[in-house]
Coordinates of C-alpha atoms and ligand atoms in Angstrom, one line a residue:
M427 CA 12.7 19.5 0.9
F428 CA 9.2 18.4 1.5
E429 CA 7.8 19.4 4.9
I430 CA 5.8 16.8 7.1
L431 CA 2.6 19.0 8.1
S432 CA 1.1 16.3 10.5
K433 CA 1.6 13.0 11.7
E434 CA -0.9 10.6 13.3
N435 CA -0.4 7.0 14.4
L436 CA -3.3 4.9 13.0
A437 CA -2.4 1.6 14.5
Q438 CA 0.5 -0.3 15.8
S439 CA 3.6 0.3 13.4
V440 CA 1.1 2.2 11.0
T441 CA 1.7 5.9 10.6
K442 CA 0.0 8.6 8.5
F443 CA 1.9 11.6 7.4
V444 CA 0.5 14.7 5.5
V445 CA 3.2 16.0 3.6
H446 CA 3.7 19.4 1.5
A447 CA 4.1 18.2 -1.9
P448 CA 2.3 20.8 -4.4
Y449 CA 3.4 19.6 -7.7
V450 CA 2.8 15.9 -6.8
A451 CA -0.6 16.9 -5.2
R452 CA -1.8 18.7 -8.5
K453 CA -1.2 15.8 -10.9
H454 CA -2.2 13.1 -8.5
K455 CA -4.7 10.2 -9.5
A456 CA -5.8 7.2 -7.5
G457 CA -3.1 4.4 -7.9
N458 CA -0.2 6.6 -8.2
F459 CA 2.7 6.4 -5.9
V460 CA 5.5 8.4 -4.8
I461 CA 9.2 7.2 -4.3
I462 CA 10.6 9.0 -1.2
R463 CA 13.9 9.5 0.5
V464 CA 13.8 10.5 4.0
N465 CA 17.6 11.9 3.9
D466 CA 20.6 11.7 2.0
H467 CA 21.8 8.6 3.7
G468 CA 18.6 6.8 3.0
E469 CA 17.0 4.4 0.5
R470 CA 14.4 5.1 -1.9
I471 CA 11.0 3.5 -1.1
P472 CA 7.7 3.5 -2.9
L473 CA 4.5 4.6 -1.0
T474 CA 1.1 5.0 -2.4
I475 CA -0.5 8.5 -2.3
C476 CA -3.5 7.7 -0.4
D477 CA -5.1 11.1 -0.5
S478 CA -3.9 14.4 -2.1
D479 CA -5.3 18.1 -1.6
A480 CA -4.3 20.1 -4.6
E481 CA -5.4 23.5 -3.1
A482 CA -3.4 22.9 0.0
G483 CA -0.5 21.4 -1.9
T484 CA -0.5 18.2 0.3
I485 CA -0.4 14.4 0.0
T486 CA -1.1 11.9 2.5
I487 CA 1.0 8.7 2.8
I488 CA 0.5 5.8 5.3
A489 CA 3.4 3.6 5.9
Q490 CA 3.9 0.5 7.9
T491 CA 7.2 0.0 9.8
I492 CA 8.4 -3.3 8.6
G493 CA 12.2 -2.5 7.9
K494 CA 15.0 0.3 8.2
T495 CA 13.7 3.0 6.0
T496 CA 10.0 2.7 7.1
K497 CA 11.4 2.9 10.6
L498 CA 13.4 6.0 9.9
L499 CA 10.3 7.5 8.4
S500 CA 8.2 6.5 11.6
L501 CA 10.9 8.6 13.8
Q502 CA 10.2 11.7 11.6
N503 CA 7.5 14.2 13.2
A504 CA 5.5 17.5 12.0
G505 CA 8.0 20.2 11.2
D506 CA 10.5 17.8 10.0
S507 CA 11.2 17.2 6.0
L508 CA 11.7 14.4 3.7
L509 CA 14.5 15.1 1.4
D510 CA 12.7 13.6 -1.8
V511 CA 9.3 13.0 -2.7
A512 CA 9.3 11.9 -6.6
G513 CA 6.0 11.4 -8.1
P514 CA 3.4 10.9 -9.0
L515 CA 4.5 7.7 -10.4
G516 CA 3.0 4.8 -11.9
N517 CA -0.4 4.5 -14.0
P518 CA -3.7 5.7 -12.4
T519 CA -5.9 2.8 -11.7
P520 CA -8.4 1.9 -14.4
I521 CA -11.5 2.9 -13.0
H522 CA -14.9 1.6 -14.4
N523 CA -18.6 1.6 -13.7
F524 CA -19.1 -1.9 -13.0
G525 CA -22.5 -1.7 -11.3
T526 CA -21.4 -3.5 -8.2
V527 CA -17.5 -3.5 -7.3
V528 CA -15.8 -5.2 -4.1
C529 CA -12.6 -3.5 -2.9
I530 CA -10.5 -5.5 -0.6
G531 CA -7.7 -4.2 1.7
G532 CA -5.3 -6.2 3.7
G533 CA -3.4 -4.7 6.5
V534 CA -1.7 -1.6 5.0
G535 CA -3.1 -2.5 1.8
T536 CA -6.4 -0.7 3.2
A537 CA -4.6 2.5 2.8
E538 CA -3.7 1.9 -0.7
V539 CA -7.3 0.8 -1.8
F540 CA -9.0 3.9 -0.2
P541 CA -8.1 6.3 -2.9
I542 CA -9.2 3.6 -5.6
A543 CA -12.4 2.9 -3.4
T544 CA -13.2 6.7 -3.7
A545 CA -12.6 7.0 -7.4
L546 CA -14.9 3.8 -7.8
K547 CA -17.7 5.1 -5.8
N548 CA -17.3 8.6 -7.6
A549 CA -17.7 6.6 -10.9
G550 CA -21.2 5.6 -9.8
N551 CA -20.3 2.1 -8.6
K552 CA -22.2 0.5 -5.7
L553 CA -19.2 0.2 -3.5
V554 CA -18.6 -3.1 -1.2
T555 CA -15.5 -2.9 1.0
I556 CA -13.7 -5.8 2.6
V557 CA -11.0 -5.1 4.9
G558 CA -8.9 -7.7 6.5
A559 CA -6.4 -7.6 9.4
R560 CA -4.7 -9.9 11.9
T561 CA -6.3 -8.4 14.9
K562 CA -8.8 -5.7 15.7
D563 CA -5.9 -3.1 16.7
L564 CA -4.6 -3.2 13.1
V565 CA -7.7 -2.2 11.3
I566 CA -7.2 1.2 9.8
L567 CA -9.2 3.9 8.0
E568 CA -12.6 2.2 9.3
K569 CA -14.5 5.5 9.5
E570 CA -13.2 6.7 6.2
L571 CA -14.1 3.5 4.3
R572 CA -17.5 3.0 6.0
G573 CA -18.1 6.6 5.2
I574 CA -17.6 6.0 1.2
S575 CA -19.2 2.4 1.2
D576 CA -22.5 0.8 0.4
E577 CA -21.5 -2.1 2.5
Y578 CA -18.6 -2.7 4.6
F579 CA -17.2 -5.9 6.3
I580 CA -14.3 -6.5 8.4
T581 CA -12.5 -9.7 8.6
T582 CA -9.9 -10.7 11.5
D583 CA -7.6 -13.7 11.4
D584 CA -8.3 -14.0 15.4
G585 CA -11.9 -13.1 15.5
S586 CA -11.4 -10.1 17.6
Y587 CA -13.2 -7.8 15.4
G588 CA -15.9 -8.4 12.6
M589 CA -16.0 -11.9 11.0
K590 CA -13.2 -14.4 12.1
G591 CA -11.6 -15.6 8.8
L592 CA -9.9 -14.4 5.3
V593 CA -11.0 -11.7 3.3
T594 CA -11.9 -14.5 0.7
N595 CA -14.7 -15.8 3.2
A596 CA -16.2 -12.5 3.5
L597 CA -16.2 -12.2 -0.4
D598 CA -17.6 -15.6 -0.9
N599 CA -20.4 -14.7 1.4
Y600 CA -21.0 -11.6 -0.3
L601 CA -21.0 -13.2 -3.7
K602 CA -23.7 -15.6 -2.4
K603 CA -25.9 -12.7 -1.4
D604 CA -25.2 -10.6 -4.7
P605 CA -23.8 -12.7 -7.5
N606 CA -23.6 -9.4 -9.9
V607 CA -20.2 -8.5 -8.9
K608 CA -18.5 -7.6 -12.0
G609 CA -15.2 -6.2 -10.6
V610 CA -13.0 -6.7 -7.5
Y611 CA -9.9 -4.5 -6.5
A612 CA -7.6 -6.4 -4.0
I613 CA -4.3 -4.6 -2.4
G614 CA -2.4 -6.1 0.6
P615 CA 0.0 -9.1 1.2
I616 CA 1.1 -10.9 -2.0
I617 CA -0.6 -14.1 -0.6
M618 CA -3.9 -12.3 -0.1
M619 CA -3.9 -11.0 -3.6
K620 CA -3.0 -14.4 -4.9
A621 CA -5.8 -16.0 -2.8
V622 CA -8.4 -13.4 -4.0
S623 CA -7.5 -13.9 -7.7
D624 CA -7.4 -17.6 -7.5
F625 CA -11.0 -17.3 -6.0
T626 CA -12.6 -14.9 -8.6
K627 CA -10.6 -16.7 -11.6
P628 CA -13.1 -19.5 -12.2
L629 CA -16.2 -17.1 -11.6
G630 CA -14.8 -14.7 -14.4
I631 CA -14.8 -11.6 -12.3
S632 CA -12.2 -9.2 -13.5
T633 CA -9.8 -8.6 -10.7
Y634 CA -7.2 -5.9 -10.2
V635 CA -4.2 -6.3 -7.8
S636 CA -1.5 -3.7 -7.0
L637 CA 2.1 -5.3 -6.9
N638 CA 4.7 -4.3 -4.5
P639 CA 7.9 -5.6 -5.9
I640 CA 11.0 -3.9 -5.0
M641 CA 11.5 -0.6 -6.8
M642 CA 14.6 1.7 -7.1
D643 CA 14.2 4.3 -9.6
G644 CA 10.3 4.1 -10.2
T645 CA 10.6 5.3 -13.9
G646 CA 11.5 2.0 -16.0
M647 CA 15.2 2.1 -16.1
C648 CA 16.7 -0.3 -13.6
G649 CA 14.6 -3.3 -14.0
A650 CA 14.1 -4.2 -10.2
C651 CA 10.5 -4.3 -10.3
R652 CA 10.2 -7.0 -13.1
V653 CA 7.2 -9.0 -12.9
S654 CA 5.5 -11.7 -15.1
V655 CA 2.1 -11.0 -16.4
G656 CA 0.5 -13.1 -18.7
G657 CA 3.7 -15.0 -19.4
E658 CA 5.2 -11.3 -20.4
T659 CA 7.8 -9.2 -18.6
K660 CA 6.3 -6.1 -17.2
F661 CA 7.9 -3.2 -15.2
A662 CA 5.5 -2.5 -12.2
C663 CA 6.6 1.0 -11.7
V664 CA 5.8 2.1 -15.4
D665 CA 3.4 -0.8 -16.6
G666 CA 1.4 -1.0 -13.3
P667 CA 1.4 -1.2 -10.3
E668 CA -2.0 -2.6 -11.3
F669 CA -2.4 -5.7 -13.2
D670 CA -4.9 -8.3 -14.0
G671 CA -4.7 -10.7 -11.0
H672 CA -5.5 -13.7 -13.0
K673 CA -2.3 -13.2 -15.2
V674 CA 0.1 -12.4 -12.5
D675 CA 3.0 -14.9 -11.6
F676 CA 2.7 -14.5 -7.8
E677 CA 4.9 -17.3 -7.0
E678 CA 7.8 -15.4 -9.0
L679 CA 6.9 -12.1 -7.2
M680 CA 7.2 -13.7 -3.8
T681 CA 10.6 -15.3 -4.6
R682 CA 12.1 -12.2 -6.0
N683 CA 11.0 -10.0 -2.8
R684 CA 12.6 -12.4 -0.6
S685 CA 15.9 -11.7 -2.4
Y686 CA 17.5 -9.4 0.0
M687 CA 15.8 -10.7 3.2
D688 CA 18.9 -11.8 5.0
L689 CA 20.3 -8.0 4.2
E690 CA 17.2 -6.4 5.0
K691 CA 17.0 -7.9 8.3
A692 CA 20.8 -7.2 9.1
S693 CA 20.4 -3.6 8.3
F694 CA 17.2 -3.2 10.3
D695 CA 18.8 -5.0 13.4
R696 CA 22.0 -2.6 13.2
F697 CA 19.8 0.2 12.8
N698 CA 17.8 -0.8 16.2
E699 CA 20.9 -1.2 17.9
E700 CA 22.2 2.2 17.0
L701 CA 19.0 3.6 18.2
E702 CA 18.9 1.6 21.2
G703 CA 22.6 3.0 21.8
H704 CA 21.1 6.5 22.2
S705 CA 18.7 6.3 25.1
C706 CA 17.3 9.9 24.7
G707 CA 14.5 10.2 22.0
S708 CA 15.9 13.3 20.3
V709 CA 19.6 11.9 20.2
A710 CA 18.3 8.9 18.7
K711 CA 16.5 10.6 16.1
E712 CA 19.6 12.6 15.2
A713 CA 21.5 9.4 14.9
A714 CA 18.6 7.7 12.8
N715 CA 19.1 10.9 10.4
A716 CA 22.9 11.0 10.5
Ligands
FAD1437 C1 4.1 0.7 -5.6 C2 4.2 0.4 -4.3 C3 3.6 1.0 -3.3 C4 3.7 0.8 -1.9 N1 2.8 1.6 -1.1 C5 3.0 1.4 0.4 C6 2.3 2.0 1.0 O1 1.4 2.8 0.7 N2 2.5 1.9 2.6 C7 3.4 1.0 3.0 O2 3.7 0.8 4.2 N3 4.1 0.3 2.0 C8 3.9 0.4 0.7 N4 4.7 -0.2 0.0 C9 5.7 -1.3 0.3 C10 7.0 -0.6 0.8 O3 7.7 0.2 -0.5 C11 7.9 -1.2 1.7 O4 7.4 -1.7 2.9 C12 9.4 -0.6 2.0 O5 9.9 -0.3 0.8 C13 10.1 -1.2 3.1 O6 11.5 -0.7 3.3 P1 12.2 -1.0 4.7 O7 13.6 -0.3 4.3 O8 11.4 -0.4 5.7 O9 12.2 -2.3 4.8 P2 13.1 -3.7 4.3 O10 13.7 -4.3 5.5 O11 14.2 -2.9 3.4 O12 12.4 -4.3 3.4 C14 11.2 -5.0 4.0 C15 10.5 -5.6 2.5 O13 9.8 -4.6 2.0 C16 10.0 -4.5 0.7 N5 10.7 -3.7 0.3 C17 12.2 -3.2 0.4 N6 12.7 -2.4 0.0 C18 11.7 -2.1 -1.2 C19 11.8 -1.0 -2.2 N7 12.7 -0.2 -2.5 N8 10.6 -1.1 -3.0 C20 9.6 -1.9 -2.7 N9 9.6 -2.8 -1.7 C21 10.6 -2.8 -0.8 C22 10.4 -6.0 0.3 O14 9.6 -6.9 0.2 C23 11.4 -6.4 1.6 O15 11.5 -7.7 1.8 C24 4.5 -0.2 -1.6 C25 5.6 -0.7 -2.5 C26 5.2 -0.4 -3.9 C27 6.1 -1.2 -4.8
FES1438 S1 11.8 0.3 -10.4 FE1 13.3 0.5 -11.7 S2 12.3 -0.3 -13.5 FE2 10.9 -0.3 -12.2

């Protein structure tokens, strides 16, 4: 069992957990993820290791509640334990000294880009960070990312904070000022990673994206996370999760990720109904864990 040592709500539906997982913490490198199971009825879901402390034996995970398992996770509190935390999985992110590098985080992808941005900064890069969110209340890790970035920009879809527009608008603006950017890392919704890759391709700027296909075992055995990159089949869990954004078949990834949408929605609705059936919070949590 892996004890949750602390829990913090970062934004609406986005929760940060510090979890005691000493073996994972000891081996973690930027870009790695874990596969967790909240309890023995729970599904396995992959989550990026956003930070770790080898001495304290802890890892930090940040999850956005979008379905049954992430909701179940969000109901856990400090003092509760996760049944499984398997990892670190996936390849560490390739970290180069580009001179100037731009890290782009969209939504909860901002949490995933944080360890990579830190590693790139530590490798001697000038770090430019662009964070995109739908609205001001959904911007996360601003203090942390501002703290390590040489330049930091926010875009919101509704203009409630930072620049009104998309991360690609901010990237375009920055490149007009400083065309010497040689590397871009983009993590967020698939459509955002596609837009960034389409934008940088004609400019010849190396672009890494972190793919989020459905994963089951996370060790290359089941094939669930199959993606096409440069016309070749890759398994995101063992060959990625980062890939050259200019070679990824994003359309296929979007289609595959929608495969179980109806079932996922039905399962989430059922779960919420069960929770609503229990008015008292602690009873609801017991029901969730049952
Ligand atoms: C390598 C990797 C790292 C990730 N890191 C983070 C992170 O740090 N924070 C975060 O909030 N999310 C992260 N995700 C996405 C997260 O795993 C999904 O949001 C989660 O699995 C949804 O499960 P659910 O039961 O709550 O939702 P569901 O309703 O079951 O599914 C909603 C959507 O989530 C995706 N999804 C569902 N099951 C899985 C699965 N087993 N594997 C992958 N995707 C799935 C699908 O696109 C699906 O349509 C990551 C995904 C991958 C592949
Ligand atoms: S998750 Fe099974 S092969 Fe990648």
